[in-house]
XYZ file of C-alpha atoms in Angstrom:
664
model
C -55.342 7.368 -21.799
C -52.702 6.038 -24.171
C -51.797 9.529 -25.369
C -51.101 10.663 -21.814
C -48.530 7.959 -21.106
C -45.804 9.205 -23.503
C -46.244 12.766 -22.240
C -45.970 11.584 -18.649
C -42.845 9.602 -19.467
C -41.237 12.621 -21.152
C -41.928 14.807 -18.133
C -40.463 12.156 -15.851
C -37.275 11.869 -17.915
C -36.854 15.641 -18.045
C -37.315 15.951 -14.274
C -34.867 13.112 -13.635
C -32.285 14.688 -15.903
C -32.463 18.062 -14.152
C -30.868 16.602 -10.996
C -27.470 16.738 -12.680
C -28.069 20.011 -14.513
C -26.249 22.121 -11.960
C -23.123 19.998 -12.211
C -22.754 20.396 -15.964
C -23.512 24.150 -16.148
C -20.016 25.106 -17.184
C -19.801 22.580 -20.003
C -23.251 23.509 -21.286
C -22.224 27.162 -21.506
C -19.015 26.174 -23.235
C -20.661 23.834 -25.697
C -23.647 26.113 -26.313
C -26.196 23.278 -26.070
C -27.532 20.791 -23.560
C -25.652 17.476 -23.314
C -27.533 14.578 -24.903
C -29.156 12.051 -22.524
C -27.736 8.584 -21.944
C -29.829 5.971 -20.172
C -28.261 3.666 -17.579
C -27.629 0.350 -19.318
C -28.483 -2.821 -17.372
C -27.115 -6.324 -17.923
C -28.209 -9.411 -15.943
C -25.925 -12.371 -15.290
C -27.242 -15.733 -14.081
C -24.607 -17.777 -12.294
C -24.665 -21.607 -12.473
C -25.653 -23.877 -9.569
C -23.051 -24.021 -6.807
C -23.943 -27.663 -6.071
C -24.129 -29.527 -9.401
C -25.911 -32.518 -7.818
C -28.631 -30.282 -6.348
C -28.903 -28.448 -9.660
C -29.542 -31.672 -11.533
C -32.403 -32.604 -9.200
C -33.934 -29.107 -8.837
C -35.142 -26.940 -11.715
C -33.977 -23.279 -11.691
C -36.473 -20.536 -10.882
C -35.037 -18.283 -13.648
C -34.882 -19.078 -17.348
C -33.445 -16.991 -20.177
C -35.589 -16.375 -23.252
C -33.054 -14.648 -25.512
C -30.004 -12.386 -25.273
C -32.039 -9.539 -23.724
C -34.969 -11.051 -21.808
C -35.670 -13.655 -19.132
C -38.571 -14.994 -17.098
C -39.011 -16.069 -13.489
C -41.812 -18.089 -11.956
C -44.503 -16.223 -10.046
C -44.486 -17.386 -6.438
C -48.158 -16.471 -6.052
C -49.189 -18.565 -9.049
C -46.721 -21.217 -10.216
C -48.486 -21.519 -13.557
C -47.567 -17.919 -14.434
C -44.181 -16.328 -15.081
C -42.847 -12.772 -14.761
C -40.935 -11.527 -17.806
C -38.142 -8.924 -17.735
C -36.293 -7.261 -20.600
C -32.888 -5.624 -20.240
C -30.052 -4.440 -22.454
C -28.279 -7.809 -22.165
C -28.802 -11.183 -20.483
C -25.969 -13.649 -19.852
C -26.895 -17.212 -18.919
C -25.103 -19.669 -16.693
C -22.823 -20.743 -19.563
C -21.601 -17.238 -20.402
C -17.909 -16.500 -19.878
C -16.117 -13.520 -18.390
C -15.043 -12.412 -21.864
C -18.659 -12.382 -23.082
C -19.755 -10.031 -20.310
C -16.761 -7.728 -20.695
C -16.860 -7.496 -24.483
C -20.626 -7.138 -24.633
C -21.238 -4.496 -21.942
C -18.053 -2.946 -20.496
C -15.541 -2.608 -23.316
C -17.634 -0.171 -25.454
C -17.661 2.538 -22.752
C -13.860 2.797 -22.419
C -13.628 5.066 -25.460
C -15.621 7.737 -23.630
C -12.738 8.192 -21.166
C -10.488 9.414 -23.981
C -13.117 12.051 -24.784
C -12.936 13.478 -21.260
C -16.167 11.843 -20.055
C -16.901 9.659 -17.016
C -17.993 6.011 -16.916
C -19.197 3.646 -14.176
C -19.581 -0.120 -13.860
C -21.596 -1.412 -10.872
C -21.995 -5.043 -9.775
C -25.294 -5.471 -7.889
C -27.064 -8.495 -6.422
C -27.700 -10.571 -3.284
C -24.896 -12.155 -1.305
C -23.435 -15.246 -2.947
C -24.645 -14.292 -6.450
C -21.136 -13.867 -7.897
C -20.547 -10.089 -7.909
C -16.909 -10.259 -6.829
C -16.247 -13.043 -9.341
C -17.695 -10.870 -12.110
C -15.542 -7.863 -11.150
C -12.284 -9.593 -10.123
C -12.462 -13.140 -11.458
C -9.546 -15.523 -11.065
C -6.100 -15.902 -12.669
C -7.603 -18.379 -15.148
C -10.753 -16.274 -15.793
C -10.003 -12.573 -15.106
C -13.013 -10.368 -14.470
C -14.082 -6.892 -15.531
C -11.461 -4.929 -13.536
C -8.247 -6.554 -14.908
C -9.616 -6.685 -18.468
C -10.728 -3.038 -18.379
C -7.384 -1.829 -17.003
C -5.429 -3.821 -19.568
C -7.406 -2.367 -22.492
C -7.453 1.154 -21.059
C -3.680 1.247 -20.598
C -3.238 -0.006 -24.152
C -5.533 2.772 -25.453
C -3.661 5.464 -23.533
C -0.308 4.243 -24.875
C -1.608 4.433 -28.440
C -3.302 7.816 -28.080
C -0.449 9.363 -26.082
C 2.365 8.245 -28.395
C 4.840 10.745 -29.840
C 3.348 12.745 -32.656
C -0.194 12.549 -31.303
C -1.895 15.802 -30.233
C -2.596 14.645 -26.651
C -0.342 13.488 -23.796
C -2.113 11.016 -21.489
C -1.490 9.837 -17.912
C -3.391 7.303 -15.760
C -3.756 7.203 -11.949
C -5.661 4.805 -9.684
C -7.291 4.967 -6.237
C -8.909 2.122 -4.289
C -11.285 2.551 -1.350
C -14.004 0.745 0.581
C -17.127 1.926 2.405
C -17.305 -0.107 5.629
C -20.069 0.719 8.108
C -20.472 4.234 6.641
C -16.724 4.901 6.803
C -14.646 5.692 3.714
C -11.331 3.822 4.083
C -8.331 4.069 1.761
C -7.206 0.531 0.849
C -3.902 1.794 -0.595
C -3.123 3.475 2.747
C -5.102 1.757 5.564
C -3.616 4.078 8.219
C -5.303 7.193 6.803
C -8.554 6.617 8.751
C -12.062 7.724 7.842
C -12.077 10.097 4.845
C -14.687 12.715 3.960
C -16.537 13.159 0.661
C -16.635 16.683 -0.790
C -18.106 18.402 -3.846
C -16.296 21.162 -5.749
C -17.786 24.230 -7.442
C -18.420 22.284 -10.660
C -20.361 19.517 -8.914
C -17.566 16.931 -9.123
C -17.392 14.471 -6.226
C -13.918 14.206 -4.670
C -12.292 12.722 -1.554
C -9.475 14.853 -0.070
C -6.544 12.791 1.161
C -7.297 9.745 -1.016
C -4.124 8.091 -2.291
C -3.499 8.286 -6.040
C -0.938 5.979 -7.643
C 0.315 6.646 -11.201
C 0.318 3.560 -13.426
C 1.896 3.152 -16.852
C 1.559 -0.608 -17.347
C -0.530 -3.514 -16.110
C 2.398 -4.620 -13.928
C 2.235 -1.310 -12.053
C -1.497 -1.828 -11.556
C -0.994 -5.312 -10.081
C 1.715 -4.064 -7.698
C -0.737 -1.591 -6.145
C -4.045 -3.422 -6.539
C -3.219 -6.912 -5.248
C -1.889 -5.811 -1.802
C -4.782 -3.347 -1.467
C -7.336 -6.081 -2.223
C -6.098 -8.036 0.789
C -6.930 -5.010 2.981
C -10.620 -5.212 2.074
C -12.919 -6.403 4.867
C -14.315 -9.918 4.300
C -15.988 -12.428 6.630
C -17.536 -15.895 6.693
C -21.297 -16.465 6.758
C -23.487 -19.503 6.211
C -23.914 -18.589 2.536
C -20.371 -17.515 1.681
C -16.999 -18.275 3.254
C -15.474 -15.018 1.959
C -18.407 -12.621 1.971
C -17.654 -8.977 1.171
C -18.490 -6.855 4.205
C -17.985 -3.512 2.433
C -18.529 -1.724 -0.877
C -15.278 -1.552 -2.872
C -14.681 1.268 -5.392
C -11.754 1.375 -7.831
C -11.321 4.873 -9.300
C -9.198 5.268 -12.444
C -8.466 8.781 -13.755
C -7.294 9.520 -17.300
C -5.725 12.984 -17.652
C -5.131 14.411 -21.125
C -3.088 17.506 -21.961
C -2.922 19.022 -25.420
C 0.615 19.453 -26.687
C -0.152 22.439 -28.936
C -2.230 25.593 -28.548
C -4.785 26.205 -27.110
C -3.371 23.668 -24.566
C -6.680 22.145 -23.528
C -6.947 19.713 -20.633
C -9.405 16.819 -20.220
C -10.132 14.458 -17.356
C -12.108 11.221 -17.524
C -12.977 9.022 -14.539
C -13.810 5.308 -14.503
C -15.612 3.915 -11.440
C -15.450 0.114 -11.030
C -17.716 -0.705 -8.078
C -18.197 -4.059 -6.349
C -21.215 -3.604 -4.085
C -21.738 -5.748 -1.011
C -24.758 -8.036 -1.295
C -28.022 -7.590 0.533
C -28.400 -10.204 3.290
C -31.238 -11.979 5.065
C -29.870 -12.510 8.559
C -32.238 -15.427 9.142
C -30.378 -17.409 6.470
C -26.863 -16.018 6.984
C -26.912 -16.527 10.771
C -25.163 -13.218 11.452
C -24.558 -12.279 15.068
C -22.562 -9.616 16.876
C -20.206 -7.778 14.557
C -21.503 -9.568 11.449
C -25.042 -8.446 12.313
C -23.922 -4.833 12.579
C -22.084 -5.067 9.247
C -25.162 -6.564 7.611
C -27.327 -3.724 8.942
C -25.001 -1.081 7.469
C -24.948 -2.862 4.088
C -28.730 -3.231 3.862
C -29.245 0.404 4.908
C -26.955 1.745 2.183
C -28.611 -0.452 -0.465
C -32.037 0.723 0.716
C -30.948 4.355 0.241
C -29.646 3.392 -3.211
C -33.139 2.169 -4.115
C -34.633 5.429 -2.795
C -32.287 7.427 -5.040
C -33.345 5.446 -8.116
C -37.032 5.900 -7.267
C -36.596 9.642 -6.694
C -34.862 10.031 -10.078
C -37.567 8.078 -11.896
C -40.385 10.016 -10.218
C -38.738 13.405 -10.788
C -38.791 14.386 -7.117
C -37.278 17.783 -6.246
C -34.896 16.224 -3.714
C -32.781 13.156 -4.422
C -31.429 11.637 -1.133
C -27.796 11.323 -2.225
C -26.521 12.530 1.159
C -28.396 9.896 3.183
C -25.564 7.398 2.629
C -21.844 7.490 1.823
C -22.442 5.023 -1.028
C -25.066 7.137 -2.811
C -23.001 10.268 -2.175
C -20.107 8.651 -4.031
C -22.438 7.383 -6.803
C -23.948 10.837 -7.346
C -22.219 11.101 -10.721
C -23.132 7.544 -11.772
C -26.901 7.719 -11.175
C -28.578 10.828 -12.552
C -25.207 12.517 -13.168
C -22.775 12.828 -16.054
C -21.391 9.291 -16.444
C -21.978 6.446 -18.885
C -23.213 3.844 -16.379
C -23.465 0.066 -16.671
C -25.277 -1.976 -14.000
C -24.492 -5.702 -13.920
C -27.170 -7.430 -11.819
C -26.026 -10.849 -10.588
C -28.719 -13.390 -9.678
C -28.769 -17.017 -8.468
C -30.845 -19.863 -9.998
C -31.695 -21.722 -6.745
C -35.268 -21.489 -5.501
C -34.113 -20.653 -1.981
C -32.812 -17.343 -3.417
C -36.159 -16.608 -5.079
C -37.058 -13.473 -3.062
C -33.535 -12.041 -3.404
C -33.617 -12.684 -7.149
C -36.976 -10.951 -7.606
C -35.752 -7.966 -5.558
C -32.577 -7.655 -7.657
C -34.542 -7.879 -10.935
C -37.016 -5.218 -9.792
C -34.167 -2.871 -8.834
C -32.479 -3.485 -12.199
C -35.753 -2.771 -14.023
C -36.106 0.559 -12.187
C -32.447 1.474 -12.748
C -32.663 1.239 -16.537
C -35.131 4.166 -16.478
C -32.557 6.544 -14.930
C -31.319 9.206 -17.339
C -27.729 10.548 -17.227
C -26.288 13.411 -19.261
C -22.578 12.834 -19.955
C -20.474 15.791 -21.087
C -16.813 16.432 -21.826
C -14.886 17.746 -18.820
C -12.526 20.115 -20.629
C -10.649 23.217 -19.509
C -7.619 25.322 -20.384
C -4.272 24.853 -18.699
C -3.176 27.724 -16.397
C -0.142 28.655 -18.523
C -2.455 29.235 -21.501
C -3.992 32.193 -19.631
C -0.849 34.351 -19.455
C -1.490 37.892 -18.164
C -1.341 40.767 -20.636
C 0.932 43.644 -19.620
C -0.249 47.213 -20.066
C 2.036 49.986 -21.172
C 2.537 53.096 -19.072
C 0.446 55.191 -21.474
C -2.450 52.735 -21.263
C -2.419 53.130 -17.480
C -2.892 56.899 -17.846
C -6.260 58.531 -18.217
C -7.452 59.881 -21.594
C -6.292 63.460 -20.842
C -2.813 62.473 -19.612
C -2.389 60.040 -22.491
C -3.190 62.765 -25.007
C -0.582 65.080 -23.453
C 2.047 62.340 -23.400
C 1.613 61.510 -27.081
C 3.872 63.137 -29.608
C 2.922 64.556 -32.996
C 3.570 61.230 -34.717
C 1.360 59.373 -32.272
C -1.435 61.924 -32.813
C -1.849 60.617 -36.327
C -2.009 57.057 -35.107
C -4.618 58.057 -32.544
C -6.911 59.554 -35.173
C -10.605 58.507 -35.346
C -9.836 56.332 -38.371
C -7.316 54.323 -36.401
C -9.639 54.049 -33.432
C -12.385 52.703 -35.644
C -10.241 49.662 -36.527
C -11.201 46.450 -34.676
C -9.181 45.872 -31.524
C -7.058 42.764 -31.158
C -7.691 40.028 -28.605
C -4.846 41.296 -26.407
C -6.373 44.765 -26.277
C -9.796 43.348 -25.460
C -8.366 41.340 -22.583
C -5.984 44.067 -21.379
C -8.120 44.948 -18.290
C -7.580 41.356 -17.047
C -3.956 41.914 -16.143
C -4.886 42.435 -12.478
C -7.049 39.282 -12.559
C -4.200 36.932 -13.417
C -4.001 35.645 -9.862
C -7.569 34.346 -9.667
C -8.629 30.749 -10.183
C -8.073 29.682 -13.837
C -11.447 27.932 -13.844
C -13.234 31.148 -12.842
C -11.274 33.146 -15.419
C -12.223 30.612 -18.078
C -15.895 30.964 -17.184
C -15.654 34.760 -17.534
C -14.008 34.438 -20.937
C -16.629 31.926 -22.067
C -19.434 34.254 -20.967
C -17.805 37.155 -22.797
C -17.520 35.134 -26.019
C -21.121 33.939 -25.625
C -22.454 37.486 -25.349
C -20.366 38.529 -28.323
C -21.720 35.676 -30.443
C -25.300 36.671 -29.587
C -24.881 40.080 -31.169
C -23.899 42.337 -28.249
C -22.332 45.560 -29.611
C -19.935 48.033 -28.090
C -17.394 47.418 -25.379
C -16.976 43.799 -24.170
C -18.479 42.830 -20.841
C -15.172 42.402 -19.017
C -13.862 45.871 -20.002
C -17.019 47.905 -19.380
C -15.668 50.255 -16.621
C -12.366 50.761 -18.406
C -11.812 54.445 -17.675
C -12.683 54.111 -14.000
C -10.489 51.034 -13.706
C -7.502 52.760 -15.265
C -7.832 55.743 -12.920
C -8.087 53.452 -9.900
C -5.055 51.436 -10.943
C -3.056 54.614 -11.410
C -4.088 55.896 -7.953
C -3.068 52.641 -6.302
C 0.358 52.716 -7.942
C 0.922 56.316 -6.861
C 0.052 55.423 -3.269
C 2.456 52.486 -3.351
C 5.272 54.710 -4.605
C 4.544 57.308 -1.911
C 4.686 54.633 0.808
C 8.027 53.365 -0.502
C 9.476 56.920 -0.487
C 8.350 57.449 3.118
C 9.938 54.171 4.190
C 13.259 55.134 2.601
C 13.171 58.577 4.233
C 12.454 57.031 7.639
C 15.445 54.694 7.324
C 17.729 57.595 6.345
C 16.672 59.665 9.367
C 17.184 56.763 11.763
C 20.654 56.095 10.335
C 21.551 59.796 10.696
C 20.522 59.876 14.370
C 22.497 56.727 15.178
C 25.580 58.139 13.456
C 25.402 61.364 15.485
C 25.078 59.474 18.760
C 28.065 57.290 17.923
C 30.205 60.350 16.972
C 29.466 62.490 20.084
C 27.748 60.730 23.020
C 27.641 64.019 25.014
C 25.340 65.665 22.497
C 22.853 62.817 22.846
C 20.768 64.812 25.337
C 20.978 68.014 23.285
C 19.651 66.352 20.174
C 17.013 68.270 18.286
C 13.481 67.151 19.164
C 12.577 67.146 15.509
C 15.017 64.324 14.823
C 13.438 60.893 14.799
C 14.858 58.423 17.304
C 14.647 54.655 17.130
C 11.885 53.233 19.262
C 12.957 52.155 22.738
C 13.082 48.413 23.235
C 11.395 46.857 26.214
C 11.870 43.510 27.843
C 9.207 40.964 27.063
C 8.467 38.611 29.938
C 6.929 35.206 29.546
C 3.905 34.319 31.687
C 4.420 31.563 34.218
C 2.729 28.293 33.336
C 0.072 27.023 35.704
C 1.170 24.343 38.106
C -0.669 21.044 37.799
C -1.069 18.305 40.383
C -2.390 14.759 40.165
C -4.740 13.463 42.890
C -4.120 9.819 43.779
C -6.474 7.341 45.552
C -6.108 7.217 49.330
C -5.718 3.421 49.290
C -2.663 3.703 47.021
C -1.034 6.295 49.262
C -1.620 4.114 52.337
C -0.029 1.091 50.694
C 2.887 3.257 49.619
C 3.427 4.453 53.196
C 3.182 0.898 54.563
C 5.684 -0.499 52.080
C 9.237 0.704 52.699
C 10.859 -1.076 49.775
C 8.368 0.001 47.141
C 9.087 3.486 45.897
C 6.226 5.082 43.950
C 6.587 8.756 43.122
C 3.277 10.348 42.226
C 4.354 14.007 42.091
C 7.907 15.199 41.813
C 9.019 18.771 42.282
C 11.550 19.729 39.717
C 13.326 22.995 39.080
C 13.145 24.296 35.552
C 14.912 27.258 34.030
C 13.129 29.566 31.661
C 14.591 32.298 29.513
C 13.536 35.947 29.485
C 13.799 37.286 25.972
C 15.053 40.845 25.590
C 15.386 42.700 22.350
C 18.325 44.875 23.428
C 20.214 42.354 25.573
C 22.865 40.202 23.973
C 22.236 37.187 26.211
C 18.864 36.057 27.532
C 18.359 35.988 31.290
C 17.640 32.709 33.036
C 15.359 32.316 36.037
C 14.667 29.177 38.016
C 11.067 28.079 38.271
C 9.408 25.306 40.264
C 6.982 22.974 38.512
C 5.277 19.658 39.191
C 5.229 16.764 36.828
C 3.841 13.235 37.414
C 6.311 10.401 37.916
C 4.968 6.808 38.034
C 7.169 3.764 38.396
C 7.346 1.226 35.592
C 6.278 -1.580 37.944
C 3.031 0.252 38.718
C 2.297 0.776 35.035
C 3.060 -2.818 34.098
C 0.974 -4.163 36.996
C -2.034 -2.060 36.017
C -1.806 -2.928 32.322
C -1.583 -6.659 33.139
C -4.724 -6.480 35.288
C -6.625 -4.729 32.488
C -5.427 -7.356 29.975
C -6.540 -10.212 32.265
C -9.927 -8.595 32.642
C -10.297 -8.193 28.859
C -9.479 -11.860 28.241
C -11.353 -13.503 31.160
C -14.007 -11.073 32.376
C -17.638 -11.132 31.365
C -19.601 -8.160 30.067
C -20.630 -7.315 33.608
C -17.014 -7.381 34.781
C -15.911 -5.171 31.886
C -18.423 -2.531 32.923
C -16.459 -2.039 36.147
C -13.782 -0.345 34.032
C -14.149 3.360 33.562
C -15.314 4.568 30.100
C -16.653 1.084 29.276
C -20.441 0.876 29.058
C -22.892 -1.872 28.200
C -22.502 -1.459 24.416
C -18.709 -1.421 24.408
C -18.541 -4.366 26.813
C -20.687 -6.484 24.475
C -18.515 -5.489 21.509
C -15.367 -6.537 23.391
C -16.842 -9.934 24.306
C -18.013 -10.486 20.699
C -14.625 -9.509 19.261
C -12.885 -11.885 21.716
C -15.091 -14.785 20.607
C -14.292 -14.150 16.925
C -10.576 -13.313 17.076
C -9.352 -14.918 20.292
C -7.798 -13.311 23.407
C -6.186 -9.880 23.408
C -2.408 -9.855 23.146
C -2.061 -6.305 24.458
C -4.295 -3.527 25.736
C -3.835 -1.524 22.510
C -5.834 -4.193 20.644
C -8.942 -2.349 21.884
C -8.415 0.098 18.993
C -9.516 -2.665 16.596
C -12.869 -3.023 18.376
C -15.676 -0.817 17.038
C -16.459 2.041 19.380
C -12.958 2.444 20.890
C -10.729 4.767 18.876
C -7.063 5.599 19.245
C -7.824 8.987 20.819
C -9.787 7.325 23.636
C -7.011 4.835 24.459
C -4.802 7.337 26.324
C -7.634 8.612 28.513
C -8.809 5.017 29.072
C -5.396 3.964 30.417
C -5.062 7.042 32.651
C -8.501 6.446 34.120
C -8.034 2.719 34.901
C -4.360 1.829 35.473
C -3.911 3.758 38.726
C -7.227 2.579 40.166
C -6.629 -1.073 39.286
C -3.051 -1.017 40.534
C -4.290 0.427 43.823
C -6.213 -2.805 44.540
C -9.698 -2.031 43.264
C -11.988 -4.860 42.133
C -10.987 -5.823 38.586
C -11.176 -9.599 38.338
C -14.100 -11.743 37.193
C -16.815 -12.013 39.791
């Protein structure tokens, strides 16, 4: 029984590591061996009591044993304790510097090697995750300390005289209710998460800001932090309502040949805490936010369990959070998980849940590798001479007597240079450099394994040369025909200009320019707007009020002609809606009064407003106060900017016509 446990553990680790095997295929071929495994490191931080008076009267439910282990009382049997062992344990007296220097600072060196790294803050709400990651001006957290040291490392490694030139960029985003929002550019909207051919996770459209000093980082990060969604609950006055991810990229370019390029990514992630709505008292919008947070954390636990069990499918795509953490858990990053827990007994169940998740996470195996490639200008195309483009028979005829000696069998037996081996790639210079690099790596790999004869990339050399020659001959023939056609057309035009009478007696074999024809534009469809009968009756009864619903207007359109010097103009009748400003203002004011004073039942009388949206509007009004304008509906969940225009068209005319819109 004991002998079977190590074997079972090895199989589980191998199965968990294979989930990221497809993403590191290129680097494994380049390196010639499988990347070494790196287990996810887990550190636990115990925050002190929030209320010092309550802490003096109540004993904590968690107690540290040493720098790596702790124990917690068993709620089923208070005489027993549950013991946990992690990579590091920081008690309530530990400082921000202790956590950073002990767990985070050692992984920064991997970024300069072209590898990825991740730091995740996990734990229940109110356990101190944001304080660990951000800190305060007096006690800065992991993010400012890591950026300060990383920028110092890049300045030292990228100084003049060093082989590498380094640059650093930053991006900051949040995942709020399964929406990826750019905190550096809040107007960008919901972004999508993609995966490239190498398995790298990327977000198109995400803002990237270059930073060269810590001052540049503060100028971008501090305003973006204020854009993050926070809210007040019973447990925390500024509770994080979203997962925040700070992405820092370190690009390295080699100054000398072979001009290699490396890219390392650092993910600094502040996860939102799991919440028990019975204790937080969440209602309305806060309840919906809490549901989205707990769902994403539940999927995160499923991903960890699937990696540990070696399941064939890991549910990364079930949540935006796990999709973004695909490289951090079971991928190619050096990952650090900082589990934050609270000492109070009322947080006992949350603490046990966080410790169990941390214990399962330390079994996850990652396989970091160096993300290295060649710069595009290092793959310059090789030009072929005219004689190399010819076939073997034509080349032999074109050679002179002196070249016959050079082309003897003794000279052909000499090893070919690298340029000659890669000469068939001259037509492939326009393909993706990454794909070309993979082909070159595969060719070198086959050569190192003992493959003899012609290289893989130049196998059909004779057929390729003949095809290239045929294509060039066809291109030259097409160019000659185009020139001849232009000469004949110019000759015909010159004869017509010299003697207009001989225009009809022109030889039929002479080519004439094609006759031009007038191109007419199709008439646009006429559109009309149907108005309520009650509005038309009021308009007829009122002599002073002038409301134009449809207005006939003449419009001129141009007929384009290829042979005419001036385009022709033709009048055309069309209809376009004209509504007075008083009618628009009156309708908008009625909608605004209904939004501020009407109940959910009254709001349902508006078109395009159902039961769910009416409840959201009432809940938003209770939290943020009355609406100042109708466009404030875009800030309510469920009503987007695209729906606002159709909403106004559907309601303003009906309300202004005297329909029931006030509170009942």
